[in-house]
Coordinates of C-alpha atoms in Angstrom, one line a residue:
M1 CA 15.5 -28.9 8.6
D2 CA 14.0 -25.4 8.7
D3 CA 10.2 -25.8 8.6
V4 CA 9.6 -22.0 8.7
L5 CA 9.3 -20.2 5.4
H6 CA 11.5 -17.1 5.4
I7 CA 10.5 -14.3 3.0
L8 CA 12.7 -11.2 2.8
I9 CA 10.9 -8.1 1.5
A10 CA 14.0 -6.1 0.7
D11 CA 12.4 -2.7 0.6
Y12 CA 11.8 0.2 3.0
V13 CA 8.4 -0.8 4.5
P14 CA 7.0 1.7 7.0
I15 CA 4.8 -0.9 8.8
A16 CA 2.9 1.7 10.7
N17 CA 1.1 2.4 7.4
K18 CA -1.5 -0.3 7.3
G19 CA -1.5 -0.3 3.5
E20 CA 2.1 -1.4 3.7
E21 CA 1.2 -4.0 6.3
A22 CA -1.7 -5.2 4.0
I23 CA 0.8 -5.9 1.2
V24 CA 3.2 -7.7 3.5
R25 CA 0.4 -9.9 4.9
G26 CA -0.9 -10.5 1.5
I27 CA 2.5 -11.8 0.4
E28 CA 2.5 -14.0 3.5
D29 CA -0.8 -15.5 2.6
M30 CA 0.1 -15.9 -1.1
L31 CA 3.3 -17.9 -0.4
S32 CA 2.7 -19.6 3.0
E33 CA 1.4 -23.0 1.7
G34 CA 0.1 -23.5 5.2
S35 CA 3.6 -23.4 6.8
P36 CA 4.7 -21.0 9.5
V37 CA 6.2 -17.8 7.9
A38 CA 8.9 -15.4 9.0
L39 CA 8.8 -12.1 7.3
G40 CA 11.8 -9.7 7.1
L41 CA 11.7 -6.1 6.0
F42 CA 13.4 -2.7 6.5
D43 CA 11.9 0.1 8.5
D44 CA 13.0 3.2 10.4
V45 CA 13.9 1.3 13.6
P46 CA 17.1 1.9 15.6
E47 CA 17.7 -1.9 16.1
V48 CA 16.4 -5.2 15.0
T49 CA 12.7 -5.2 16.1
V50 CA 10.5 -8.3 16.2
R51 CA 6.7 -8.1 16.3
G52 CA 5.1 -11.4 15.9
N53 CA 6.4 -13.1 12.8
V54 CA 7.7 -9.8 11.3
T55 CA 11.4 -8.8 11.8
A56 CA 12.2 -5.2 11.0
F57 CA 15.8 -4.4 10.3
P58 CA 17.2 -0.8 10.4
R59 CA 16.7 0.7 7.0
D60 CA 20.2 2.3 6.9
W61 CA 21.9 -1.0 7.3
V62 CA 21.3 -1.5 3.6
F63 CA 19.6 1.4 2.0
R64 CA 21.1 4.9 1.4
F65 CA 18.6 6.1 -1.1
E66 CA 15.3 4.2 -0.6
G67 CA 13.3 5.6 2.3
N68 CA 15.8 8.5 3.0
S69 CA 13.5 11.4 3.6
A70 CA 16.4 13.8 3.8
L71 CA 17.0 13.4 0.1
F72 CA 15.0 15.6 -2.2
G73 CA 15.4 17.7 -5.3
R74 CA 18.9 17.8 -6.7
R75 CA 20.4 15.9 -3.8
R76 CA 18.0 13.0 -4.5
L77 CA 18.9 12.9 -8.2
L78 CA 22.6 13.0 -7.5
A79 CA 22.4 10.3 -4.8
Q80 CA 20.5 7.9 -7.0
A81 CA 22.8 8.5 -10.0
W82 CA 25.9 7.9 -7.8
I83 CA 24.5 4.6 -6.4
A84 CA 23.5 3.5 -9.9
A85 CA 27.1 4.2 -11.2
R86 CA 28.6 2.2 -8.4
L87 CA 26.3 -0.7 -8.9
R88 CA 27.0 -0.8 -12.7
V89 CA 30.7 -1.5 -11.9
G90 CA 30.0 -4.0 -9.1
C91 CA 30.4 -1.8 -6.0
Y92 CA 27.5 -2.6 -3.7
G93 CA 28.3 -0.4 -0.8
S94 CA 26.0 -1.1 2.2
L95 CA 24.0 -3.6 0.2
K96 CA 26.8 -6.0 1.0
N97 CA 25.6 -6.2 4.6
L98 CA 23.0 -8.7 3.3
T99 CA 25.8 -11.2 2.6
P100 CA 29.0 -12.4 4.3
P101 CA 31.2 -11.0 5.6
G102 CA 29.3 -7.7 6.1
A103 CA 29.4 -5.6 9.3
E104 CA 29.2 -7.6 12.5
K105 CA 26.2 -5.7 13.8
C106 CA 24.3 -6.9 10.7
R107 CA 24.7 -10.6 11.5
P108 CA 20.9 -11.1 12.2
L109 CA 20.2 -9.7 8.7
R110 CA 22.7 -12.0 7.0
E111 CA 21.3 -15.0 8.9
F112 CA 17.8 -14.1 7.8
F113 CA 19.0 -13.6 4.2
E114 CA 20.7 -17.0 4.2
R115 CA 17.5 -18.7 5.3
A116 CA 15.2 -16.8 3.0
R117 CA 13.6 -18.8 0.2
Y118 CA 12.2 -15.7 -1.5
V119 CA 13.8 -12.3 -1.8
L120 CA 11.3 -9.7 -3.1
V121 CA 11.7 -6.1 -4.2
G122 CA 9.4 -3.4 -5.6
H123 CA 6.3 -3.7 -3.4
D124 CA 3.9 -0.8 -3.4
G125 CA 5.3 2.3 -5.1
V126 CA 8.9 1.2 -4.5
F127 CA 11.5 0.2 -7.1
C128 CA 14.8 2.1 -7.3
V129 CA 18.5 1.6 -8.2
E130 CA 19.2 -0.1 -4.9
S131 CA 16.5 -2.7 -5.7
C132 CA 18.7 -3.7 -8.7
G133 CA 21.6 -4.4 -6.5
V134 CA 19.5 -6.5 -4.1
L135 CA 18.2 -8.6 -7.0
R136 CA 21.8 -9.3 -8.3
L137 CA 23.0 -10.3 -4.8
A138 CA 20.0 -12.5 -4.2
K139 CA 20.4 -14.4 -7.5
R140 CA 24.1 -14.9 -6.9
H141 CA 23.2 -16.6 -3.6
G142 CA 20.6 -18.9 -5.3
K143 CA 17.5 -17.2 -4.1
R144 CA 14.1 -17.2 -5.8
A145 CA 14.0 -13.4 -6.4
G146 CA 12.1 -10.8 -8.3
I147 CA 9.7 -7.9 -8.4
L148 CA 6.3 -8.4 -6.8
G149 CA 3.6 -5.7 -6.7
A150 CA 5.5 -2.7 -8.0
S151 CA 3.9 0.5 -9.0
T152 CA 6.9 2.3 -10.3
G153 CA 8.1 2.7 -13.9
I154 CA 11.4 3.9 -15.3
G155 CA 10.4 7.6 -14.6
G156 CA 13.1 10.3 -14.7
G157 CA 16.8 9.7 -14.7
R158 CA 16.6 7.3 -17.6
F159 CA 20.3 8.0 -18.6
Y160 CA 21.6 6.4 -15.5
K161 CA 18.7 4.0 -14.7
A162 CA 18.0 2.3 -18.0
G163 CA 20.9 -0.1 -18.2
L164 CA 20.7 -1.1 -14.5
Y165 CA 16.9 -1.6 -14.7
R166 CA 17.2 -3.6 -17.9
R167 CA 19.7 -6.0 -16.3
A168 CA 17.5 -6.3 -13.2
L169 CA 14.5 -7.2 -15.3
E170 CA 16.5 -9.9 -17.1
E171 CA 17.9 -11.4 -13.8
S172 CA 14.5 -11.4 -12.0
D173 CA 12.7 -14.7 -11.8
F174 CA 9.4 -12.8 -12.0
C175 CA 8.4 -9.2 -12.8
V176 CA 4.9 -8.4 -11.5
F177 CA 3.4 -4.9 -11.4
R178 CA 0.1 -4.0 -9.8
E179 CA -1.1 -1.5 -12.5
E180 CA -0.6 -1.2 -16.2
H181 CA 0.9 2.3 -16.3
S182 CA 4.1 1.2 -14.5
C183 CA 4.3 -2.1 -16.4
E184 CA 4.2 -0.3 -19.8
S185 CA 6.8 2.1 -18.6
M186 CA 9.2 -0.7 -17.7
K187 CA 8.5 -2.5 -21.0
Q188 CA 10.2 0.4 -22.8
I189 CA 13.6 -0.8 -21.6
C190 CA 13.0 -4.5 -21.2
R191 CA 14.5 -6.9 -23.8
D192 CA 11.8 -9.4 -23.1
P193 CA 8.6 -7.3 -22.5
G194 CA 6.5 -10.5 -22.3
K195 CA 8.1 -11.3 -19.1
L196 CA 6.5 -8.3 -17.4
Q197 CA 3.0 -9.0 -16.0
V198 CA 0.2 -7.0 -14.4
A199 CA -1.6 -8.6 -11.4
P200 CA -3.6 -7.6 -8.4
D201 CA -1.8 -5.9 -5.5
P202 CA -0.8 -8.5 -3.0
A203 CA -3.1 -6.9 -0.4
F204 CA -6.0 -8.4 -2.3
A205 CA -4.7 -11.8 -1.1
M206 CA -4.6 -10.8 2.6
H207 CA -7.0 -12.8 4.7
P208 CA -9.1 -10.6 7.1
D209 CA -9.5 -11.2 10.8
P210 CA -12.6 -13.1 11.7
P211 CA -15.8 -11.0 11.9
E212 CA -15.9 -11.5 15.7
A213 CA -12.6 -9.6 16.0
A214 CA -14.1 -6.6 14.2
R215 CA -17.3 -6.8 16.2
E216 CA -15.4 -6.8 19.5
V217 CA -13.6 -3.6 18.6
L218 CA -16.6 -1.8 17.2
D219 CA -18.9 -2.7 20.0
R220 CA -16.7 -0.8 22.4
V221 CA -17.6 2.5 20.5
D222 CA -20.8 3.7 22.0
S223 CA -22.0 5.8 19.2
Y224 CA -21.3 3.1 16.6
R225 CA -23.2 0.5 18.8
Q226 CA -26.2 2.9 19.1
A227 CA -26.2 3.5 15.3
K228 CA -26.2 -0.2 14.6
Q229 CA -29.1 -0.7 17.0
A230 CA -31.0 2.0 15.3
G231 CA -30.5 0.3 11.9
R232 CA -28.4 3.2 10.5
P233 CA -26.1 2.4 7.5
I234 CA -22.5 2.5 8.5
V235 CA -20.2 4.5 6.2
A236 CA -16.5 3.9 6.7
V237 CA -14.2 6.8 5.8
T238 CA -10.4 7.0 5.2
A239 CA -9.1 10.5 5.1
L240 CA -5.4 11.4 4.6
E241 CA -3.1 14.4 4.4
K242 CA 0.0 12.9 2.6
G243 CA 0.8 11.0 -0.5
R244 CA -0.2 11.3 -4.1
V245 CA -3.9 11.7 -3.5
Y246 CA -3.4 14.6 -1.2
A247 CA -0.6 16.1 -3.3
G248 CA -3.0 16.3 -6.3
F249 CA -5.6 18.1 -4.3
R250 CA -5.5 21.9 -4.9
P251 CA -1.7 22.1 -5.3
D252 CA -2.1 25.9 -5.8
L253 CA -3.0 26.5 -2.2
P254 CA -0.5 27.1 0.7
S255 CA -0.2 24.3 3.3
Q256 CA -2.8 25.5 5.9
A257 CA -5.4 26.6 3.3
K258 CA -5.0 23.3 1.5
Q259 CA -5.5 21.3 4.7
E260 CA -8.7 23.2 5.6
T261 CA -10.1 23.1 2.0
H262 CA -9.5 19.4 1.7
A263 CA -11.1 18.7 5.1
A264 CA -14.1 20.9 4.1
Y265 CA -14.5 19.0 0.8
L266 CA -14.7 15.6 2.6
A267 CA -16.9 17.0 5.4
S268 CA -19.5 18.2 2.9
I269 CA -19.7 14.7 1.4
I270 CA -20.1 13.0 4.7
D271 CA -22.6 15.5 6.0
A272 CA -24.8 14.9 3.0
L273 CA -24.7 11.1 3.6
I274 CA -25.7 11.7 7.2
A275 CA -28.5 14.2 6.4
K276 CA -30.0 12.3 3.4
Y277 CA -29.6 8.7 4.5
R278 CA -29.2 8.7 8.3
A279 CA -25.7 7.3 7.8
F280 CA -23.2 7.0 10.6
A281 CA -19.6 7.8 9.6
L282 CA -16.8 5.7 11.0
F283 CA -13.3 7.1 10.4
L284 CA -10.6 4.4 10.1
P285 CA -6.9 4.8 10.8
H286 CA -5.1 3.3 7.8
S287 CA -1.9 5.1 8.7
I288 CA -0.8 6.0 12.2
E289 CA 2.6 7.3 11.1
T290 CA 3.9 10.2 13.2
S291 CA 3.9 12.3 10.0
G292 CA 0.6 12.3 8.3
S293 CA -1.5 10.3 10.7
D294 CA -5.0 9.5 9.4
V295 CA -6.4 10.1 12.9
V296 CA -5.2 13.7 12.6
A297 CA -6.7 14.0 9.1
A298 CA -10.0 12.6 10.4
R299 CA -10.1 15.1 13.2
H300 CA -9.6 17.9 10.7
V301 CA -12.5 16.7 8.7
A302 CA -14.7 16.3 11.8
E303 CA -13.9 19.9 12.7
Q304 CA -15.4 21.0 9.4
M305 CA -18.6 18.8 9.7
K306 CA -21.9 20.3 10.5
S307 CA -23.3 17.0 11.8
P308 CA -23.5 16.4 15.6
R309 CA -20.8 14.4 17.3
S310 CA -23.2 11.5 17.7
D311 CA -23.3 10.9 14.0
Y312 CA -19.7 9.9 13.6
A313 CA -16.8 8.2 15.4
I314 CA -13.0 8.3 14.9
L315 CA -11.4 5.0 15.5
D316 CA -8.0 6.0 16.9
Q317 CA -6.5 2.7 18.1
D318 CA -3.7 0.9 16.4
C319 CA -5.6 -1.6 14.2
G320 CA -3.7 -4.2 12.2
A321 CA -4.3 -4.5 8.5
R322 CA -6.3 -7.7 8.9
L323 CA -8.5 -6.2 11.4
L324 CA -9.1 -3.1 9.3
K325 CA -10.1 -5.3 6.3
S326 CA -12.6 -7.1 8.5
I327 CA -14.0 -3.8 9.8
V328 CA -14.5 -2.6 6.2
G329 CA -16.3 -5.8 5.4
R330 CA -18.8 -5.0 8.2
C331 CA -19.6 -1.5 6.8
D332 CA -22.3 -0.7 4.3
F333 CA -20.3 1.7 2.2
L334 CA -16.8 3.3 2.1
V335 CA -15.7 6.8 1.2
G336 CA -12.0 6.2 0.8
E337 CA -8.9 8.2 -0.1
R338 CA -6.5 5.4 1.0
T339 CA -5.9 3.0 -1.9
H340 CA -5.6 0.0 0.4
S341 CA -8.9 0.7 2.1
L342 CA -10.5 0.6 -1.3
I343 CA -8.6 -2.7 -2.0
A344 CA -10.1 -4.0 1.2
A345 CA -13.6 -2.9 0.2
A346 CA -13.3 -4.5 -3.3
S347 CA -12.0 -7.7 -1.6
M348 CA -14.8 -7.8 0.9
G349 CA -17.7 -6.8 -1.4
T350 CA -18.3 -3.4 0.3
P351 CA -19.6 -0.7 -2.1
F352 CA -17.3 2.4 -2.2
A353 CA -16.5 5.8 -3.6
A354 CA -12.8 6.3 -4.4
M355 CA -11.6 9.9 -3.8
T356 CA -8.5 10.9 -5.7
N357 CA -7.4 12.9 -8.8
R358 CA -6.6 12.4 -12.4
R359 CA -2.8 12.1 -11.8
D360 CA -3.2 9.2 -9.5
T361 CA -2.4 6.3 -11.8
R362 CA -2.3 3.9 -8.9
T363 CA -6.0 4.3 -7.9
H364 CA -7.1 4.6 -11.5
G365 CA -5.0 1.5 -12.5
I366 CA -5.8 -0.8 -9.5
I367 CA -9.3 0.3 -8.6
G368 CA -10.5 1.6 -11.9
K369 CA -9.0 -0.7 -14.6
M370 CA -8.2 -3.8 -12.7
C371 CA -11.3 -3.9 -10.6
R372 CA -13.5 -2.4 -13.3
C373 CA -14.7 0.3 -10.9
E374 CA -13.8 3.5 -12.8
T375 CA -17.4 4.8 -12.4
Q376 CA -16.8 4.7 -8.6
I377 CA -13.8 7.0 -8.8
I378 CA -14.3 10.7 -7.9
D379 CA -11.5 13.0 -9.2
M380 CA -11.4 15.8 -6.8
D381 CA -9.3 18.0 -9.1
V382 CA -12.1 17.9 -11.7
I383 CA -15.3 18.6 -9.7
G384 CA -16.1 20.7 -6.7
P385 CA -17.5 19.5 -3.3
T386 CA -21.1 20.0 -4.3
E387 CA -20.9 17.9 -7.4
A388 CA -18.7 15.3 -5.6
S389 CA -21.3 15.0 -2.9
Q390 CA -24.0 14.4 -5.5
A391 CA -21.9 11.8 -7.2
V392 CA -21.1 9.9 -3.9
S393 CA -24.8 10.1 -2.9
G394 CA -25.6 8.5 -6.3
L395 CA -23.2 5.7 -5.6
F396 CA -24.6 5.2 -2.2
E397 CA -28.1 4.8 -3.6
T398 CA -26.9 2.1 -6.0
R399 CA -24.8 0.2 -3.4
D400 CA -26.8 -3.0 -3.8
S401 CA -26.0 -3.2 -7.5
I402 CA -22.4 -2.3 -6.8
R403 CA -22.2 -5.1 -4.2
R404 CA -23.4 -7.6 -6.8
S405 CA -20.9 -6.5 -9.4
L406 CA -18.1 -6.8 -6.8
E407 CA -18.9 -10.5 -6.4
S408 CA -17.9 -11.3 -10.0
I409 CA -14.8 -9.1 -9.7
Q410 CA -13.7 -11.0 -6.6
G411 CA -13.7 -14.2 -8.5
D412 CA -11.6 -12.8 -11.3
L413 CA -9.1 -11.2 -8.9
A414 CA -8.7 -14.5 -7.0
A415 CA -8.0 -16.4 -10.2
R416 CA -5.3 -13.9 -11.2
I417 CA -3.7 -14.1 -7.8
E418 CA -3.5 -17.9 -8.0
A419 CA -1.8 -17.6 -11.4
I420 CA 0.8 -15.1 -10.1
V421 CA 1.5 -17.4 -7.1
R422 CA 2.5 -20.1 -9.5
V423 CA 4.8 -17.7 -11.3
V424 CA 6.5 -16.5 -8.1
K425 CA 7.0 -20.1 -6.9
G426 CA 8.2 -21.2 -10.3
T427 CA 5.5 -23.9 -10.7
S428 CA 3.6 -22.4 -13.6

């Protein structure tokens, strides 16, 4: 008898992004029941790649739309409409590689699918027409299958999506969204809106590495070690140059000017914390993807800072999501653009300032509404760097009260996660 719990996350999951890994690890911890777990997912890999208990399958074995960066604009719309039309009449295309007979090269995927107890779609900001096909195939093969942690509503293309999405919502064993905006959007087309639920992002459930693991990594950074010995407050920073937070920052500017203006904006905030409170800034790499690496973004911010090099450090090693969460827990404050660094802070009781914009429904929904931390969100499209610096400094000064409020929030989030675990397992 197979004593390993197989979970297939049937989405494109670029695991080099530690926010993506945090979601995957959170799902692992939610469903493991103390048993060994094997996780399957799809990534931009040329062949089946195994790292620990994670098996990454080539994305293009199954997905033509999801994760295809070559599709944009009109081509993206037409591709999605074409796939939707085929799925409506029962033509599954490459999705059939999940099940027999499929292509011979995809045998490892079919074997994993056969052993999977759970087939999950819609993690993070992902849910598309191909997700609907995956759900239908999974249910036909007797899997416990559904949407877990989605942050995508019906959006555009309703004329070709609505019927397909409606059927997928009906067939899913569970429909869980991580913020209300997306859930309400899907309710517009769902025949049973009460089936749709809002719950914490699975990353909230991820266990951090032990404190000793974080200490071992940080103590190798000389400037950090000296700052700790001097009793300086440690401020973690996550800076980015891709995604919805960055897209909403000064969209009127050309690429290079935007990058420089964004870096200067964050630099002024960090410089103020260093000058006013003797803070030491520690830049964390929540994404090390080739395109849009946080390490590169951190270096751009450092170039704009007036503080001496001894007042900050850029952690540039490949840190796992569990390790990063543990590191955030050892810091006194976080200035974060990465949503999952903010999730880690809320989970670990680390006070924070969330840097984003008004259009970012994800951060406002997850961190603002769900975590009741709206006052800790700084919309960079509303206020300039001087006002933002004052606001972040004000949050830093009240970090003790923020930490106390996070304690009650943690209990509420844990209870909500337990409830959703019962829904996913079908035991509620």
